[in-house]
Amino acid sequence: MRHARDFAVTVLVLGLLGGAAGVLWSLLAPRPPYVMTKQGPLLADPSTQALIAADGWFAVVTGVLGLACGAAGYLLSRRGRPLAVVLGLAAGGLLGGYLTLVVGRAVNLGAQSVTAAGPGMTVTPGPLELTAPGVMCAWPLLAVGLFFALEGVAGYRDSPLRRPFGGQDPYGPLSAYDISGK
């Protein structure tokens, strides 16, 4: 029962952090400019860097949170239930990344750099979009990866295999050998 509770708490906390990360992403990422035409909104500059910058800011925000959650999860799971926390970091990281995307699209804050397009054209800042869906995996991958890296370092540090011959003398106690050759 404690394993399920640890899993659920981890997923819930990361989901809540995903909402806050969405607001932060909305504050940091620039909006691409759109031109309003009779056919609807069109991207004013198809080669705009705002689309790439939005993906980059998403990766930075969720990546930093993934590293922080991985370190916190490792420190809090030292009492003996790391599997539930690791699974919670993976599932909660996916949920947090999704909620970051949803909240970031809904909240309309941040940089709105729009320049004039020409006579009779109305230029407006567009919504945040994620053009590289692979960055959705930054949070869970970095969280679980850091958790396993910290676990590996701690396991190696405590391992008797780290010392030569497993920490044992390969020749046994000196009194067991007869120096006279008998």
PDB file of C-alpha atoms in Angstrom:
ATOM      1  CA  MET A   1       0.000   0.000   0.000  1.00  0.00           C
ATOM      2  CA  ARG A   2       2.880   2.358   0.755  1.00  0.00           C
ATOM      3  CA  HIS A   3       4.280   1.770  -2.722  1.00  0.00           C
ATOM      4  CA  ALA A   4       1.016   2.889  -4.327  1.00  0.00           C
ATOM      5  CA  ARG A   5       0.906   5.924  -2.060  1.00  0.00           C
ATOM      6  CA  ASP A   6       4.480   6.926  -2.944  1.00  0.00           C
ATOM      7  CA  PHE A   7       3.702   6.500  -6.644  1.00  0.00           C
ATOM      8  CA  ALA A   8       0.490   8.548  -6.430  1.00  0.00           C
ATOM      9  CA  VAL A   9       2.067  11.341  -4.396  1.00  0.00           C
ATOM     10  CA  THR A  10       4.983  11.580  -6.833  1.00  0.00           C
ATOM     11  CA  VAL A  11       2.668  11.769  -9.851  1.00  0.00           C
ATOM     12  CA  LEU A  12       0.421  14.326  -8.136  1.00  0.00           C
ATOM     13  CA  VAL A  13       3.316  16.597  -7.133  1.00  0.00           C
ATOM     14  CA  LEU A  14       4.828  16.483 -10.612  1.00  0.00           C
ATOM     15  CA  GLY A  15       1.424  17.196 -12.140  1.00  0.00           C
ATOM     16  CA  LEU A  16       1.061  20.295  -9.963  1.00  0.00           C
ATOM     17  CA  LEU A  17       4.557  21.381 -10.941  1.00  0.00           C
ATOM     18  CA  GLY A  18       3.515  20.955 -14.574  1.00  0.00           C
ATOM     19  CA  GLY A  19       0.859  23.646 -14.173  1.00  0.00           C
ATOM     20  CA  ALA A  20       3.382  26.067 -12.707  1.00  0.00           C
ATOM     21  CA  ALA A  21       5.869  25.157 -15.444  1.00  0.00           C
ATOM     22  CA  GLY A  22       3.242  26.003 -18.065  1.00  0.00           C
ATOM     23  CA  VAL A  23       2.893  29.515 -16.664  1.00  0.00           C
ATOM     24  CA  LEU A  24       6.685  29.888 -16.606  1.00  0.00           C
ATOM     25  CA  TRP A  25       6.967  28.625 -20.194  1.00  0.00           C
ATOM     26  CA  SER A  26       4.294  31.096 -21.264  1.00  0.00           C
ATOM     27  CA  LEU A  27       6.249  33.922 -19.627  1.00  0.00           C
ATOM     28  CA  LEU A  28       9.588  33.006 -21.219  1.00  0.00           C
ATOM     29  CA  ALA A  29       8.746  31.847 -24.747  1.00  0.00           C
ATOM     30  CA  PRO A  30       8.224  34.375 -27.548  1.00  0.00           C
ATOM     31  CA  ARG A  31       5.073  34.285 -29.647  1.00  0.00           C
ATOM     32  CA  PRO A  32       5.317  33.858 -33.437  1.00  0.00           C
ATOM     33  CA  PRO A  33       3.784  36.718 -35.442  1.00  0.00           C
ATOM     34  CA  TYR A  34       0.663  36.010 -37.510  1.00  0.00           C
ATOM     35  CA  VAL A  35      -0.923  38.114 -40.242  1.00  0.00           C
ATOM     36  CA  MET A  36      -4.702  38.328 -40.273  1.00  0.00           C
ATOM     37  CA  THR A  37      -6.045  37.715 -43.796  1.00  0.00           C
ATOM     38  CA  LYS A  38      -9.468  36.981 -45.249  1.00  0.00           C
ATOM     39  CA  GLN A  39      -8.601  33.257 -45.228  1.00  0.00           C
ATOM     40  CA  GLY A  40      -7.605  33.392 -41.552  1.00  0.00           C
ATOM     41  CA  PRO A  41      -4.371  33.824 -39.673  1.00  0.00           C
ATOM     42  CA  LEU A  42      -1.157  33.025 -41.554  1.00  0.00           C
ATOM     43  CA  LEU A  43       2.349  32.891 -40.173  1.00  0.00           C
ATOM     44  CA  ALA A  44       3.856  36.302 -40.970  1.00  0.00           C
ATOM     45  CA  ASP A  45       7.400  34.969 -41.281  1.00  0.00           C
ATOM     46  CA  PRO A  46       7.686  31.221 -41.968  1.00  0.00           C
ATOM     47  CA  SER A  47      11.381  31.348 -41.071  1.00  0.00           C
ATOM     48  CA  THR A  48      10.745  32.925 -37.670  1.00  0.00           C
ATOM     49  CA  GLN A  49      12.926  31.805 -34.821  1.00  0.00           C
ATOM     50  CA  ALA A  50      10.019  32.178 -32.375  1.00  0.00           C
ATOM     51  CA  LEU A  51       8.817  28.651 -33.144  1.00  0.00           C
ATOM     52  CA  ILE A  52      12.219  27.165 -32.357  1.00  0.00           C
ATOM     53  CA  ALA A  53      12.637  29.384 -29.302  1.00  0.00           C
ATOM     54  CA  ALA A  54       9.310  28.155 -27.882  1.00  0.00           C
ATOM     55  CA  ASP A  55      10.540  24.550 -28.190  1.00  0.00           C
ATOM     56  CA  GLY A  56      13.853  25.485 -26.617  1.00  0.00           C
ATOM     57  CA  TRP A  57      12.240  27.246 -23.656  1.00  0.00           C
ATOM     58  CA  PHE A  58       9.928  24.273 -23.166  1.00  0.00           C
ATOM     59  CA  ALA A  59      12.944  21.948 -23.073  1.00  0.00           C
ATOM     60  CA  VAL A  60      14.808  24.208 -20.636  1.00  0.00           C
ATOM     61  CA  VAL A  61      11.874  24.621 -18.236  1.00  0.00           C
ATOM     62  CA  THR A  62      10.895  20.953 -18.201  1.00  0.00           C
ATOM     63  CA  GLY A  63      14.517  19.771 -18.233  1.00  0.00           C
ATOM     64  CA  VAL A  64      15.458  21.815 -15.169  1.00  0.00           C
ATOM     65  CA  LEU A  65      12.350  20.582 -13.387  1.00  0.00           C
ATOM     66  CA  GLY A  66      13.205  17.017 -14.405  1.00  0.00           C
ATOM     67  CA  LEU A  67      16.669  17.306 -12.878  1.00  0.00           C
ATOM     68  CA  ALA A  68      15.287  18.875  -9.702  1.00  0.00           C
ATOM     69  CA  CYS A  69      12.574  16.213  -9.393  1.00  0.00           C
ATOM     70  CA  GLY A  70      15.065  13.408 -10.028  1.00  0.00           C
ATOM     71  CA  ALA A  71      17.376  14.673  -7.278  1.00  0.00           C
ATOM     72  CA  ALA A  72      14.506  15.249  -4.850  1.00  0.00           C
ATOM     73  CA  GLY A  73      13.006  11.843  -5.635  1.00  0.00           C
ATOM     74  CA  TYR A  74      16.334  10.151  -5.003  1.00  0.00           C
ATOM     75  CA  LEU A  75      16.849  11.926  -1.679  1.00  0.00           C
ATOM     76  CA  LEU A  76      13.305  11.216  -0.496  1.00  0.00           C
ATOM     77  CA  SER A  77      13.315   7.558  -1.543  1.00  0.00           C
ATOM     78  CA  ARG A  78      16.358   6.607   0.500  1.00  0.00           C
ATOM     79  CA  ARG A  79      14.047   5.010   3.070  1.00  0.00           C
ATOM     80  CA  GLY A  80      13.528   1.917   0.958  1.00  0.00           C
ATOM     81  CA  ARG A  81      10.878   2.279  -1.785  1.00  0.00           C
ATOM     82  CA  PRO A  82      12.762   3.593  -4.803  1.00  0.00           C
ATOM     83  CA  LEU A  83      10.833   1.625  -7.440  1.00  0.00           C
ATOM     84  CA  ALA A  84       7.555   3.399  -6.704  1.00  0.00           C
ATOM     85  CA  VAL A  85       9.313   6.766  -6.837  1.00  0.00           C
ATOM     86  CA  VAL A  86      11.077   5.969 -10.130  1.00  0.00           C
ATOM     87  CA  LEU A  87       7.807   4.879 -11.729  1.00  0.00           C
ATOM     88  CA  GLY A  88       6.173   8.005 -10.302  1.00  0.00           C
ATOM     89  CA  LEU A  89       8.936  10.162 -11.765  1.00  0.00           C
ATOM     90  CA  ALA A  90       8.381   8.620 -15.193  1.00  0.00           C
ATOM     91  CA  ALA A  91       4.575   8.862 -15.160  1.00  0.00           C
ATOM     92  CA  GLY A  92       4.524  12.195 -13.344  1.00  0.00           C
ATOM     93  CA  GLY A  93       7.123  13.611 -15.731  1.00  0.00           C
ATOM     94  CA  LEU A  94       4.934  12.715 -18.705  1.00  0.00           C
ATOM     95  CA  LEU A  95       1.896  14.213 -16.979  1.00  0.00           C
ATOM     96  CA  GLY A  96       3.869  17.303 -15.959  1.00  0.00           C
ATOM     97  CA  GLY A  97       5.141  17.805 -19.516  1.00  0.00           C
ATOM     98  CA  TYR A  98       1.629  17.473 -20.911  1.00  0.00           C
ATOM     99  CA  LEU A  99       0.201  19.898 -18.355  1.00  0.00           C
ATOM    100  CA  THR A 100       3.038  22.325 -19.106  1.00  0.00           C
ATOM    101  CA  LEU A 101       1.979  22.257 -22.741  1.00  0.00           C
ATOM    102  CA  VAL A 102      -1.734  22.661 -22.000  1.00  0.00           C
ATOM    103  CA  VAL A 103      -1.317  25.438 -19.433  1.00  0.00           C
ATOM    104  CA  GLY A 104       1.331  27.224 -21.530  1.00  0.00           C
ATOM    105  CA  ARG A 105      -1.020  27.308 -24.510  1.00  0.00           C
ATOM    106  CA  ALA A 106      -3.951  28.528 -22.409  1.00  0.00           C
ATOM    107  CA  VAL A 107      -2.095  31.226 -20.476  1.00  0.00           C
ATOM    108  CA  ASN A 108      -1.125  34.091 -22.731  1.00  0.00           C
ATOM    109  CA  LEU A 109       1.749  35.842 -20.987  1.00  0.00           C
ATOM    110  CA  GLY A 110       5.236  36.815 -21.985  1.00  0.00           C
ATOM    111  CA  ALA A 111       7.107  38.279 -24.908  1.00  0.00           C
ATOM    112  CA  GLN A 112       5.017  39.473 -27.816  1.00  0.00           C
ATOM    113  CA  SER A 113       7.454  40.864 -30.349  1.00  0.00           C
ATOM    114  CA  VAL A 114       5.409  41.851 -33.381  1.00  0.00           C
ATOM    115  CA  THR A 115       6.561  44.109 -36.194  1.00  0.00           C
ATOM    116  CA  ALA A 116       4.549  45.869 -38.887  1.00  0.00           C
ATOM    117  CA  ALA A 117       3.705  43.736 -41.918  1.00  0.00           C
ATOM    118  CA  GLY A 118       2.597  46.291 -44.444  1.00  0.00           C
ATOM    119  CA  PRO A 119      -0.345  48.471 -45.444  1.00  0.00           C
ATOM    120  CA  GLY A 120      -3.693  47.010 -44.530  1.00  0.00           C
ATOM    121  CA  MET A 121      -2.227  44.017 -42.716  1.00  0.00           C
ATOM    122  CA  THR A 122      -2.844  43.337 -39.043  1.00  0.00           C
ATOM    123  CA  VAL A 123      -0.099  41.467 -37.269  1.00  0.00           C
ATOM    124  CA  THR A 124      -0.878  39.721 -34.000  1.00  0.00           C
ATOM    125  CA  PRO A 125       1.169  37.475 -31.741  1.00  0.00           C
ATOM    126  CA  GLY A 126       0.144  33.872 -32.149  1.00  0.00           C
ATOM    127  CA  PRO A 127      -0.366  31.149 -29.574  1.00  0.00           C
ATOM    128  CA  LEU A 128       2.429  29.039 -28.186  1.00  0.00           C
ATOM    129  CA  GLU A 129       2.877  25.801 -30.055  1.00  0.00           C
ATOM    130  CA  LEU A 130       5.272  22.931 -29.686  1.00  0.00           C
ATOM    131  CA  THR A 131       6.733  22.078 -33.099  1.00  0.00           C
ATOM    132  CA  ALA A 132       9.160  19.440 -31.794  1.00  0.00           C
ATOM    133  CA  PRO A 133       7.064  16.938 -29.820  1.00  0.00           C
ATOM    134  CA  GLY A 134      10.179  15.073 -28.697  1.00  0.00           C
ATOM    135  CA  VAL A 135      10.884  17.725 -26.059  1.00  0.00           C
ATOM    136  CA  MET A 136       7.839  16.430 -24.174  1.00  0.00           C
ATOM    137  CA  CYS A 137      10.130  13.623 -22.964  1.00  0.00           C
ATOM    138  CA  ALA A 138      12.731  15.944 -21.418  1.00  0.00           C
ATOM    139  CA  TRP A 139      11.141  15.953 -17.960  1.00  0.00           C
ATOM    140  CA  PRO A 140      10.717  12.188 -17.418  1.00  0.00           C
ATOM    141  CA  LEU A 141      13.990  11.246 -19.117  1.00  0.00           C
ATOM    142  CA  LEU A 142      16.106  13.652 -17.094  1.00  0.00           C
ATOM    143  CA  ALA A 143      14.305  12.847 -13.833  1.00  0.00           C
ATOM    144  CA  VAL A 144      14.661   9.077 -14.174  1.00  0.00           C
ATOM    145  CA  GLY A 145      18.148   9.364 -15.679  1.00  0.00           C
ATOM    146  CA  LEU A 146      19.459  11.465 -12.792  1.00  0.00           C
ATOM    147  CA  PHE A 147      17.790   9.136 -10.281  1.00  0.00           C
ATOM    148  CA  PHE A 148      19.554   6.116 -11.783  1.00  0.00           C
ATOM    149  CA  ALA A 149      22.863   7.978 -12.056  1.00  0.00           C
ATOM    150  CA  LEU A 150      22.720   8.918  -8.372  1.00  0.00           C
ATOM    151  CA  GLU A 151      21.712   5.376  -7.444  1.00  0.00           C
ATOM    152  CA  GLY A 152      24.601   3.991  -9.483  1.00  0.00           C
ATOM    153  CA  VAL A 153      27.126   6.302  -7.846  1.00  0.00           C
ATOM    154  CA  ALA A 154      25.846   5.415  -4.382  1.00  0.00           C
ATOM    155  CA  GLY A 155      25.830   1.708  -5.200  1.00  0.00           C
ATOM    156  CA  TYR A 156      29.347   1.835  -6.553  1.00  0.00           C
ATOM    157  CA  ARG A 157      30.599   3.782  -3.544  1.00  0.00           C
ATOM    158  CA  ASP A 158      29.150   1.212  -1.134  1.00  0.00           C
ATOM    159  CA  SER A 159      30.084  -1.866  -3.177  1.00  0.00           C
ATOM    160  CA  PRO A 160      32.716  -4.279  -1.869  1.00  0.00           C
ATOM    161  CA  LEU A 161      33.647  -4.900  -5.507  1.00  0.00           C
ATOM    162  CA  ARG A 162      35.123  -1.422  -5.601  1.00  0.00           C
ATOM    163  CA  ARG A 163      38.014  -2.643  -3.473  1.00  0.00           C
ATOM    164  CA  PRO A 164      40.466  -5.189  -4.911  1.00  0.00           C
ATOM    165  CA  PHE A 165      39.376  -8.786  -4.396  1.00  0.00           C
ATOM    166  CA  GLY A 166      36.033  -7.729  -2.961  1.00  0.00           C
ATOM    167  CA  GLY A 167      37.688  -6.256   0.115  1.00  0.00           C
ATOM    168  CA  GLN A 168      39.190  -9.605   1.142  1.00  0.00           C
ATOM    169  CA  ASP A 169      42.827 -10.595   1.283  1.00  0.00           C
ATOM    170  CA  PRO A 170      43.478 -12.950  -1.669  1.00  0.00           C
ATOM    171  CA  TYR A 171      46.138 -14.842   0.262  1.00  0.00           C
ATOM    172  CA  GLY A 172      44.173 -15.309   3.461  1.00  0.00           C
ATOM    173  CA  PRO A 173      45.584 -14.657   6.901  1.00  0.00           C
ATOM    174  CA  LEU A 174      49.355 -14.696   7.117  1.00  0.00           C
ATOM    175  CA  SER A 175      49.301 -17.333   9.875  1.00  0.00           C
ATOM    176  CA  ALA A 176      47.802 -19.844   7.437  1.00  0.00           C
ATOM    177  CA  TYR A 177      51.002 -19.999   5.410  1.00  0.00           C
ATOM    178  CA  ASP A 178      53.963 -21.937   6.596  1.00  0.00           C
ATOM    179  CA  ILE A 179      57.085 -19.999   5.887  1.00  0.00           C
ATOM    180  CA  SER A 180      59.242 -23.066   6.317  1.00  0.00           C
ATOM    181  CA  GLY A 181      57.615 -24.678   3.284  1.00  0.00           C
ATOM    182  CA  LYS A 182      56.018 -27.628   5.168  1.00  0.00           C
TER     183      LYS A 182
END
